[in-house]
Amino acid sequence: EAGSKVLLMTPPPFYKPYLLAKHPIAVYGDDGPDGRLAKTLSMMRNFSGAMNIPLLDLHRIFSAIGEIGEEPASLIRNKANSNSEDGVHPTPEGYRVIASCLYEMIVCLKLPSSRILCFGDSITYGLNAAGMGSSEDGESYPARLNALINGKASSKT
């Protein structure tokens, strides 16, 4: 009734060696982390299509450009780019990519942008990013999206 619209995002890929260093493979059940992620991606893509809900396929985008692994240019935090064996959370550049892609979808699909609720997990929170937890300032994708929508994006956003 309020005119709200939903936009889904798939999770970005992970770097498996770092992931398994933090969590035993048994946590992921018989499918393992790769199988569990594949099922999640399939379910989200099918649901999005069936319900006619826009889907930002971050997994596909990050896989295409993210060099997921141990390279400094990876969009996922690693030892070379953040001195952290994270393997899950985006780098500042990764958060910028998420915000830019979201912004383009919002504009192209003419979605309402006066009030946006970014509902998610530690990636939405911006874990380990400057200004984590804030949508007003910092490196998280909600903060960068806010800057783009409000015309406050700098060359660093």
Short mmCIF file of C-alpha atoms in Angstrom, two decimals:
data_model
loop_
_atom_site.label_atom_id
_atom_site.label_comp_id
_atom_site.label_asym_id
_atom_site.label_seq_id
_atom_site.Cartn_x
_atom_site.Cartn_y
_atom_site.Cartn_z
CA GLU A 1 0.00 0.00 0.00
CA ALA A 2 2.91 2.34 0.66
CA GLY A 3 4.34 1.73 -2.81
CA SER A 4 7.35 -0.20 -1.56
CA LYS A 5 9.31 -2.29 -4.02
CA VAL A 6 11.63 -5.23 -3.38
CA LEU A 7 14.97 -5.80 -5.04
CA LEU A 8 16.89 -8.97 -4.21
CA MET A 9 20.66 -9.48 -4.33
CA THR A 10 22.48 -12.78 -4.50
CA PRO A 11 25.42 -13.24 -2.16
CA PRO A 12 28.84 -12.60 -3.67
CA PRO A 13 31.25 -15.51 -4.04
CA PHE A 14 33.60 -16.53 -1.24
CA TYR A 15 37.19 -17.67 -1.16
CA LYS A 16 36.84 -21.25 0.03
CA PRO A 17 40.26 -21.78 1.70
CA TYR A 18 39.66 -18.81 4.03
CA LEU A 19 36.04 -19.82 4.64
CA LEU A 20 37.01 -23.33 5.68
CA ALA A 21 39.74 -22.01 7.95
CA LYS A 22 36.99 -20.29 9.98
CA HIS A 23 34.20 -22.86 9.79
CA PRO A 24 34.50 -26.66 9.57
CA ILE A 25 33.08 -28.11 6.37
CA ALA A 26 30.52 -30.08 8.41
CA VAL A 27 28.71 -26.79 9.13
CA TYR A 28 27.60 -26.75 5.48
CA GLY A 29 26.02 -30.21 5.52
CA ASP A 30 26.29 -32.81 2.78
CA ASP A 31 26.41 -30.17 0.02
CA GLY A 32 29.47 -28.38 1.41
CA PRO A 33 29.82 -24.61 1.02
CA ASP A 34 29.88 -24.71 -2.80
CA GLY A 35 26.75 -26.84 -3.05
CA ARG A 36 24.93 -24.83 -0.44
CA LEU A 37 25.73 -21.59 -2.27
CA ALA A 38 24.69 -23.12 -5.62
CA LYS A 39 21.31 -24.10 -4.15
CA THR A 40 20.84 -20.62 -2.68
CA LEU A 41 21.67 -18.95 -6.00
CA SER A 42 19.32 -21.25 -7.91
CA MET A 43 16.50 -20.67 -5.44
CA MET A 44 16.95 -16.89 -5.53
CA ARG A 45 17.10 -16.75 -9.34
CA ASN A 46 14.01 -18.98 -9.68
CA PHE A 47 12.06 -17.08 -7.01
CA SER A 48 12.93 -13.73 -8.54
CA GLY A 49 11.73 -14.84 -11.95
CA ALA A 50 8.57 -16.51 -10.68
CA MET A 51 7.60 -13.52 -8.53
CA ASN A 52 8.77 -10.90 -11.04
CA ILE A 53 11.09 -9.32 -8.47
CA PRO A 54 14.24 -7.59 -9.73
CA LEU A 55 17.43 -9.46 -8.88
CA LEU A 56 20.92 -8.01 -8.71
CA ASP A 57 23.12 -11.04 -9.29
CA LEU A 58 26.15 -9.99 -7.26
CA HIS A 59 27.54 -13.50 -7.44
CA ARG A 60 27.69 -13.33 -11.23
CA ILE A 61 29.10 -9.78 -11.24
CA PHE A 62 31.78 -10.47 -8.63
CA SER A 63 32.71 -13.74 -10.30
CA ALA A 64 33.13 -11.94 -13.63
CA ILE A 65 35.24 -9.03 -12.36
CA GLY A 66 36.28 -9.83 -8.81
CA GLU A 67 39.32 -12.06 -9.19
CA ILE A 68 38.10 -13.89 -6.08
CA GLY A 69 41.14 -15.34 -4.36
CA GLU A 70 44.42 -14.08 -2.97
CA GLU A 71 45.18 -11.35 -5.53
CA PRO A 72 45.38 -7.74 -4.28
CA ALA A 73 42.72 -6.75 -6.84
CA SER A 74 40.15 -9.18 -5.43
CA LEU A 75 36.80 -7.60 -4.53
CA ILE A 76 36.73 -9.88 -1.48
CA ARG A 77 39.00 -9.15 1.49
CA ASN A 78 42.14 -11.23 1.63
CA LYS A 79 45.63 -11.14 3.10
CA ALA A 80 47.04 -9.15 0.15
CA ASN A 81 44.43 -6.37 0.08
CA SER A 82 43.38 -6.02 3.72
CA ASN A 83 45.84 -8.04 5.78
CA SER A 84 42.90 -10.27 6.68
CA GLU A 85 42.13 -13.86 5.75
CA ASP A 86 38.45 -12.97 5.46
CA GLY A 87 37.38 -14.44 2.12
CA VAL A 88 33.74 -13.35 2.46
CA HIS A 89 33.37 -9.59 2.95
CA PRO A 90 33.94 -7.09 0.15
CA THR A 91 36.84 -4.69 -0.04
CA PRO A 92 36.09 -0.96 -0.27
CA GLU A 93 36.14 -1.43 -4.06
CA GLY A 94 33.73 -4.36 -3.73
CA TYR A 95 31.30 -2.22 -1.74
CA ARG A 96 31.62 0.49 -4.40
CA VAL A 97 30.72 -2.04 -7.09
CA ILE A 98 27.65 -3.17 -5.13
CA ALA A 99 26.47 0.42 -4.62
CA SER A 100 27.06 1.34 -8.27
CA CYS A 101 25.17 -1.70 -9.55
CA LEU A 102 22.30 -1.09 -7.13
CA TYR A 103 22.11 2.55 -8.14
CA GLU A 104 21.97 1.63 -11.83
CA MET A 105 19.16 -0.88 -11.19
CA ILE A 106 17.18 1.64 -9.16
CA VAL A 107 17.53 4.27 -11.89
CA CYS A 108 16.92 1.93 -14.85
CA LEU A 109 13.91 0.23 -13.23
CA LYS A 110 12.59 3.56 -11.93
CA LEU A 111 12.34 2.20 -8.41
CA PRO A 112 11.50 4.60 -5.59
CA SER A 113 14.60 5.99 -3.94
CA SER A 114 13.38 8.44 -1.31
CA ARG A 115 13.54 5.81 1.44
CA ILE A 116 15.58 2.65 1.00
CA LEU A 117 15.91 -0.15 3.52
CA CYS A 118 18.98 -2.30 3.00
CA PHE A 119 18.11 -5.49 4.84
CA GLY A 120 20.85 -8.06 5.08
CA ASP A 121 23.74 -9.41 7.06
CA SER A 122 27.34 -8.49 7.85
CA ILE A 123 27.92 -7.46 4.23
CA THR A 124 25.08 -4.94 4.43
CA TYR A 125 26.44 -3.80 7.79
CA GLY A 126 29.79 -3.19 6.12
CA LEU A 127 31.82 -5.39 8.45
CA ASN A 128 35.46 -4.25 8.54
CA ALA A 129 34.69 -1.23 6.34
CA ALA A 130 35.19 2.37 7.39
CA GLY A 131 31.94 3.66 8.88
CA MET A 132 30.51 0.18 9.28
CA GLY A 133 26.87 0.20 10.32
CA SER A 134 26.23 3.65 8.88
CA SER A 135 24.28 4.55 5.79
CA GLU A 136 25.36 8.16 6.12
CA ASP A 137 29.12 7.94 5.74
CA GLY A 138 31.73 5.32 5.03
CA GLU A 139 32.63 2.49 2.69
CA SER A 140 29.62 0.19 3.11
CA TYR A 141 27.35 -0.21 0.12
CA PRO A 142 24.39 1.45 1.91
CA ALA A 143 26.54 4.54 2.60
CA ARG A 144 27.86 4.64 -0.95
CA LEU A 145 24.37 4.08 -2.38
CA ASN A 146 23.05 6.90 -0.22
CA ALA A 147 25.77 9.21 -1.59
CA LEU A 148 24.93 8.26 -5.18
CA ILE A 149 21.20 8.77 -4.71
CA ASN A 150 21.69 12.12 -3.00
CA GLY A 151 24.26 13.37 -5.50
CA LYS A 152 27.00 13.44 -2.88
CA ALA A 153 29.22 10.83 -4.45
CA SER A 154 32.85 11.81 -4.76
CA SER A 155 35.41 10.29 -7.05
CA LYS A 156 36.11 7.85 -4.21
CA THR A 157 32.47 6.69 -3.92
#
